[in-house]
PDB file of C-alpha atoms in Angstrom:
ATOM      1  CA  UNK A1437     -47.822 -66.428  62.951  1.00 43.00           C
ATOM      2  CA  UNK A1438     -50.748 -66.032  60.577  1.00 40.00           C
ATOM      3  CA  UNK A1439     -52.871 -62.932  60.470  1.00 41.00           C
ATOM      4  CA  UNK A1440     -56.198 -62.629  58.706  1.00 38.00           C
ATOM      5  CA  UNK A1441     -54.367 -60.709  55.985  1.00 39.00           C
ATOM      6  CA  UNK A1442     -51.666 -63.353  55.615  1.00 38.00           C
ATOM      7  CA  UNK A1443     -54.263 -66.081  55.245  1.00 33.00           C
ATOM      8  CA  UNK A1444     -55.892 -64.209  52.345  1.00 36.00           C
ATOM      9  CA  UNK A1445     -52.568 -63.292  50.790  1.00 41.00           C
ATOM     10  CA  UNK A1446     -51.805 -65.212  47.636  1.00 39.00           C
ATOM     11  CA  UNK A1447     -48.457 -64.595  46.005  1.00 39.00           C
ATOM     12  CA  UNK A1448     -47.456 -65.740  42.567  1.00 37.00           C
ATOM     13  CA  UNK A1449     -43.782 -65.343  41.815  1.00 36.00           C
ATOM     14  CA  UNK A1450     -43.298 -63.873  38.364  1.00 35.00           C
ATOM     15  CA  UNK A1451     -40.251 -64.750  36.273  1.00 32.00           C
ATOM     16  CA  UNK A1452     -38.774 -61.434  35.174  1.00 34.00           C
ATOM     17  CA  UNK A1453     -35.284 -60.154  34.555  1.00 33.00           C
ATOM     18  CA  UNK A1454     -35.488 -58.255  37.849  1.00 40.00           C
ATOM     19  CA  UNK A1455     -36.333 -61.416  39.746  1.00 41.00           C
ATOM     20  CA  UNK A1456     -35.212 -65.002  39.964  1.00 37.00           C
ATOM     21  CA  UNK A1457     -36.548 -67.046  37.046  1.00 36.00           C
ATOM     22  CA  UNK A1458     -37.940 -69.692  39.378  1.00 37.00           C
ATOM     23  CA  UNK A1459     -38.970 -69.517  43.021  1.00 42.00           C
ATOM     24  CA  UNK A1460     -37.201 -71.801  45.480  1.00 45.00           C
ATOM     25  CA  UNK A1461     -39.297 -74.551  47.038  1.00 43.00           C
ATOM     26  CA  UNK A1462     -39.444 -72.649  50.337  1.00 50.00           C
ATOM     27  CA  UNK A1463     -41.105 -69.590  48.716  1.00 51.00           C
ATOM     28  CA  UNK A1464     -44.633 -70.840  49.412  1.00 53.00           C
ATOM     29  CA  UNK A1465     -43.951 -71.279  53.128  1.00 51.00           C
ATOM     30  CA  UNK A1466     -42.505 -67.741  53.213  1.00 53.00           C
ATOM     31  CA  UNK A1467     -45.646 -66.445  51.504  1.00 59.00           C
ATOM     32  CA  UNK A1468     -47.940 -68.341  53.863  1.00 67.00           C
ATOM     33  CA  UNK A1469     -46.311 -66.426  56.709  1.00 84.00           C
ATOM     34  CA  UNK A1470     -46.154 -63.096  54.865  1.00 94.00           C
ATOM     35  CA  UNK A1471     -46.280 -59.931  56.939  1.00 97.00           C
ATOM     36  CA  UNK A1472     -48.382 -57.045  55.581  1.00 97.00           C
ATOM     37  CA  UNK A1473     -46.227 -53.925  55.116  1.00 97.00           C
ATOM     38  CA  UNK A1474     -48.356 -51.937  57.582  1.00 95.00           C
ATOM     39  CA  UNK A1475     -47.661 -54.506  60.328  1.00 95.00           C
ATOM     40  CA  UNK A1476     -43.914 -54.975  59.754  1.00 96.00           C
ATOM     41  CA  UNK A1477     -42.872 -52.776  62.710  1.00 95.00           C
ATOM     42  CA  UNK A1478     -44.245 -55.487  65.017  1.00 95.00           C
ATOM     43  CA  UNK A1479     -41.622 -57.902  63.703  1.00 97.00           C
ATOM     44  CA  UNK A1480     -38.487 -55.770  64.142  1.00 96.00           C
ATOM     45  CA  UNK A1481     -35.384 -57.910  64.639  1.00 97.00           C
ATOM     46  CA  UNK A1482     -36.888 -60.975  62.958  1.00 97.00           C
ATOM     47  CA  UNK A1483     -36.407 -62.427  59.511  1.00 97.00           C
ATOM     48  CA  UNK A1484     -39.510 -62.497  57.393  1.00 97.00           C
ATOM     49  CA  UNK A1485     -41.320 -61.776  54.167  1.00 97.00           C
ATOM     50  CA  UNK A1486     -43.061 -58.403  53.998  1.00 98.00           C
ATOM     51  CA  UNK A1487     -45.599 -57.886  51.207  1.00 97.00           C
ATOM     52  CA  UNK A1488     -47.479 -54.871  49.916  1.00 96.00           C
ATOM     53  CA  UNK A1489     -47.913 -52.359  47.118  1.00 96.00           C
ATOM     54  CA  UNK A1490     -45.013 -50.041  46.315  1.00 97.00           C
ATOM     55  CA  UNK A1491     -46.655 -46.649  46.750  1.00 96.00           C
ATOM     56  CA  UNK A1492     -43.565 -44.723  45.703  1.00 97.00           C
ATOM     57  CA  UNK A1493     -40.109 -45.674  44.480  1.00 97.00           C
ATOM     58  CA  UNK A1494     -37.210 -43.227  44.644  1.00 96.00           C
ATOM     59  CA  UNK A1495     -33.573 -43.389  43.569  1.00 96.00           C
ATOM     60  CA  UNK A1496     -31.779 -41.024  45.968  1.00 95.00           C
ATOM     61  CA  UNK A1497     -28.730 -40.399  43.809  1.00 94.00           C
ATOM     62  CA  UNK A1498     -27.734 -37.285  45.807  1.00 94.00           C
ATOM     63  CA  UNK A1499     -27.940 -39.078  49.173  1.00 93.00           C
ATOM     64  CA  UNK A1500     -24.968 -40.760  50.845  1.00 95.00           C
ATOM     65  CA  UNK A1501     -24.742 -44.343  49.593  1.00 94.00           C
ATOM     66  CA  UNK A1502     -27.074 -43.565  46.629  1.00 96.00           C
ATOM     67  CA  UNK A1503     -29.864 -45.862  47.871  1.00 97.00           C
ATOM     68  CA  UNK A1504     -33.109 -46.686  46.132  1.00 97.00           C
ATOM     69  CA  UNK A1505     -36.194 -46.686  48.356  1.00 97.00           C
ATOM     70  CA  UNK A1506     -39.395 -48.660  47.805  1.00 98.00           C
ATOM     71  CA  UNK A1507     -42.036 -47.175  50.117  1.00 97.00           C
ATOM     72  CA  UNK A1508     -44.873 -49.519  51.122  1.00 97.00           C
ATOM     73  CA  UNK A1509     -47.646 -49.715  53.709  1.00 94.00           C
ATOM     74  CA  UNK A1510     -49.417 -46.451  52.980  1.00 91.00           C
ATOM     75  CA  UNK A1511     -48.840 -43.320  50.976  1.00 87.00           C
ATOM     76  CA  UNK A1512     -45.466 -41.583  51.098  1.00 89.00           C
ATOM     77  CA  UNK A1513     -44.484 -39.909  53.411  1.00 91.00           C
ATOM     78  CA  UNK A1514     -46.831 -41.683  55.827  1.00 92.00           C
ATOM     79  CA  UNK A1515     -45.735 -45.166  54.764  1.00 95.00           C
ATOM     80  CA  UNK A1516     -44.925 -47.800  57.385  1.00 95.00           C
ATOM     81  CA  UNK A1517     -42.320 -49.893  55.556  1.00 97.00           C
ATOM     82  CA  UNK A1518     -39.300 -49.275  53.310  1.00 97.00           C
ATOM     83  CA  UNK A1519     -37.289 -51.678  51.202  1.00 98.00           C
ATOM     84  CA  UNK A1520     -33.860 -50.036  50.825  1.00 97.00           C
ATOM     85  CA  UNK A1521     -31.539 -51.072  48.017  1.00 98.00           C
ATOM     86  CA  UNK A1522     -27.992 -49.798  48.662  1.00 97.00           C
ATOM     87  CA  UNK A1523     -26.366 -47.969  45.752  1.00 97.00           C
ATOM     88  CA  UNK A1524     -23.642 -50.604  45.382  1.00 96.00           C
ATOM     89  CA  UNK A1525     -26.318 -53.297  44.856  1.00 97.00           C
ATOM     90  CA  UNK A1526     -28.493 -51.253  42.481  1.00 96.00           C
ATOM     91  CA  UNK A1527     -26.748 -52.456  39.288  1.00 95.00           C
ATOM     92  CA  UNK A1528     -27.867 -56.035  40.054  1.00 96.00           C
ATOM     93  CA  UNK A1529     -31.521 -55.040  39.507  1.00 94.00           C
ATOM     94  CA  UNK A1530     -32.698 -55.085  35.888  1.00 91.00           C
ATOM     95  CA  UNK A1531     -34.888 -53.222  35.063  1.00 87.00           C
ATOM     96  CA  UNK A1532     -34.355 -50.384  37.540  1.00 93.00           C
ATOM     97  CA  UNK A1533     -36.155 -50.834  40.897  1.00 95.00           C
ATOM     98  CA  UNK A1534     -38.188 -47.632  40.344  1.00 94.00           C
ATOM     99  CA  UNK A1535     -40.212 -49.574  37.791  1.00 95.00           C
ATOM    100  CA  UNK A1536     -41.797 -51.443  40.714  1.00 96.00           C
ATOM    101  CA  UNK A1537     -43.790 -48.340  41.712  1.00 96.00           C
ATOM    102  CA  UNK A1538     -47.473 -49.253  41.826  1.00 96.00           C
ATOM    103  CA  UNK A1539     -46.760 -52.995  41.844  1.00 96.00           C
ATOM    104  CA  UNK A1540     -47.298 -55.571  44.583  1.00 96.00           C
ATOM    105  CA  UNK A1541     -44.035 -57.021  45.881  1.00 96.00           C
ATOM    106  CA  UNK A1542     -42.682 -59.201  48.660  1.00 97.00           C
ATOM    107  CA  UNK A1543     -39.370 -58.389  50.329  1.00 97.00           C
ATOM    108  CA  UNK A1544     -37.421 -61.098  52.155  1.00 98.00           C
ATOM    109  CA  UNK A1545     -34.894 -60.343  54.882  1.00 98.00           C
ATOM    110  CA  UNK A1546     -34.307 -59.133  58.416  1.00 98.00           C
ATOM    111  CA  UNK A1547     -36.779 -56.476  59.484  1.00 98.00           C
ATOM    112  CA  UNK A1548     -35.014 -53.520  61.045  1.00 97.00           C
ATOM    113  CA  UNK A1549     -36.233 -50.281  62.576  1.00 94.00           C
ATOM    114  CA  UNK A1550     -35.692 -46.981  60.761  1.00 84.00           C
ATOM    115  CA  UNK A1551     -37.175 -44.109  62.742  1.00 80.00           C
ATOM    116  CA  UNK A1552     -40.850 -45.017  63.236  1.00 84.00           C
ATOM    117  CA  UNK A1553     -40.887 -47.370  60.253  1.00 94.00           C
ATOM    118  CA  UNK A1554     -39.767 -50.893  59.485  1.00 97.00           C
ATOM    119  CA  UNK A1555     -37.138 -51.532  56.838  1.00 97.00           C
ATOM    120  CA  UNK A1556     -35.433 -54.384  55.037  1.00 98.00           C
ATOM    121  CA  UNK A1557     -32.122 -53.796  53.266  1.00 97.00           C
ATOM    122  CA  UNK A1558     -32.236 -55.602  49.922  1.00 98.00           C
ATOM    123  CA  UNK A1559     -28.799 -56.527  48.569  1.00 97.00           C
ATOM    124  CA  UNK A1560     -29.924 -59.092  46.004  1.00 97.00           C
ATOM    125  CA  UNK A1561     -32.756 -59.379  43.460  1.00 96.00           C
ATOM    126  CA  UNK A1562     -33.506 -62.818  44.961  1.00 96.00           C
ATOM    127  CA  UNK A1563     -34.857 -61.013  48.058  1.00 97.00           C
ATOM    128  CA  UNK A1564     -37.437 -59.035  46.084  1.00 96.00           C
ATOM    129  CA  UNK A1565     -40.332 -60.735  44.298  1.00 94.00           C
ATOM    130  CA  UNK A1566     -43.295 -59.492  42.297  1.00 92.00           C
ATOM    131  CA  UNK A1567     -46.551 -60.645  43.841  1.00 89.00           C
ATOM    132  CA  UNK A1568     -50.261 -60.907  43.204  1.00 78.00           C
ATOM    133  CA  UNK A1569     -52.091 -59.889  46.366  1.00 69.00           C
ATOM    134  CA  UNK A1570     -55.794 -60.698  46.671  1.00 67.00           C
TER     135      UNK A1570
END
């Protein structure tokens, strides 16, 4: 399903230590069907690629499971989408995921519901890509 936003969304995968050095061949088709972070709640229960700017990144080291949260789709705390990196997966991400704050990213996975927001649990750096959004 293409939205007006998805049609104007152009994503360039950037080779960085945090990300895969090269995008798989299917990356472009995932990008063509990208879901804007503020519309992700409409796709709960489906697999997809959600893209947007990380408005705030937070390592919740005093929270159960020590997750890292990447808040997208509006300003925290009124954001509409969260990428959650479980504490046991955090060490796989170099540099630390908080360094993505202010950057455009795409998150690949199953879109779940968390309260009134959408969320994807990110267990691998291959499911998180830097993006250029026009």
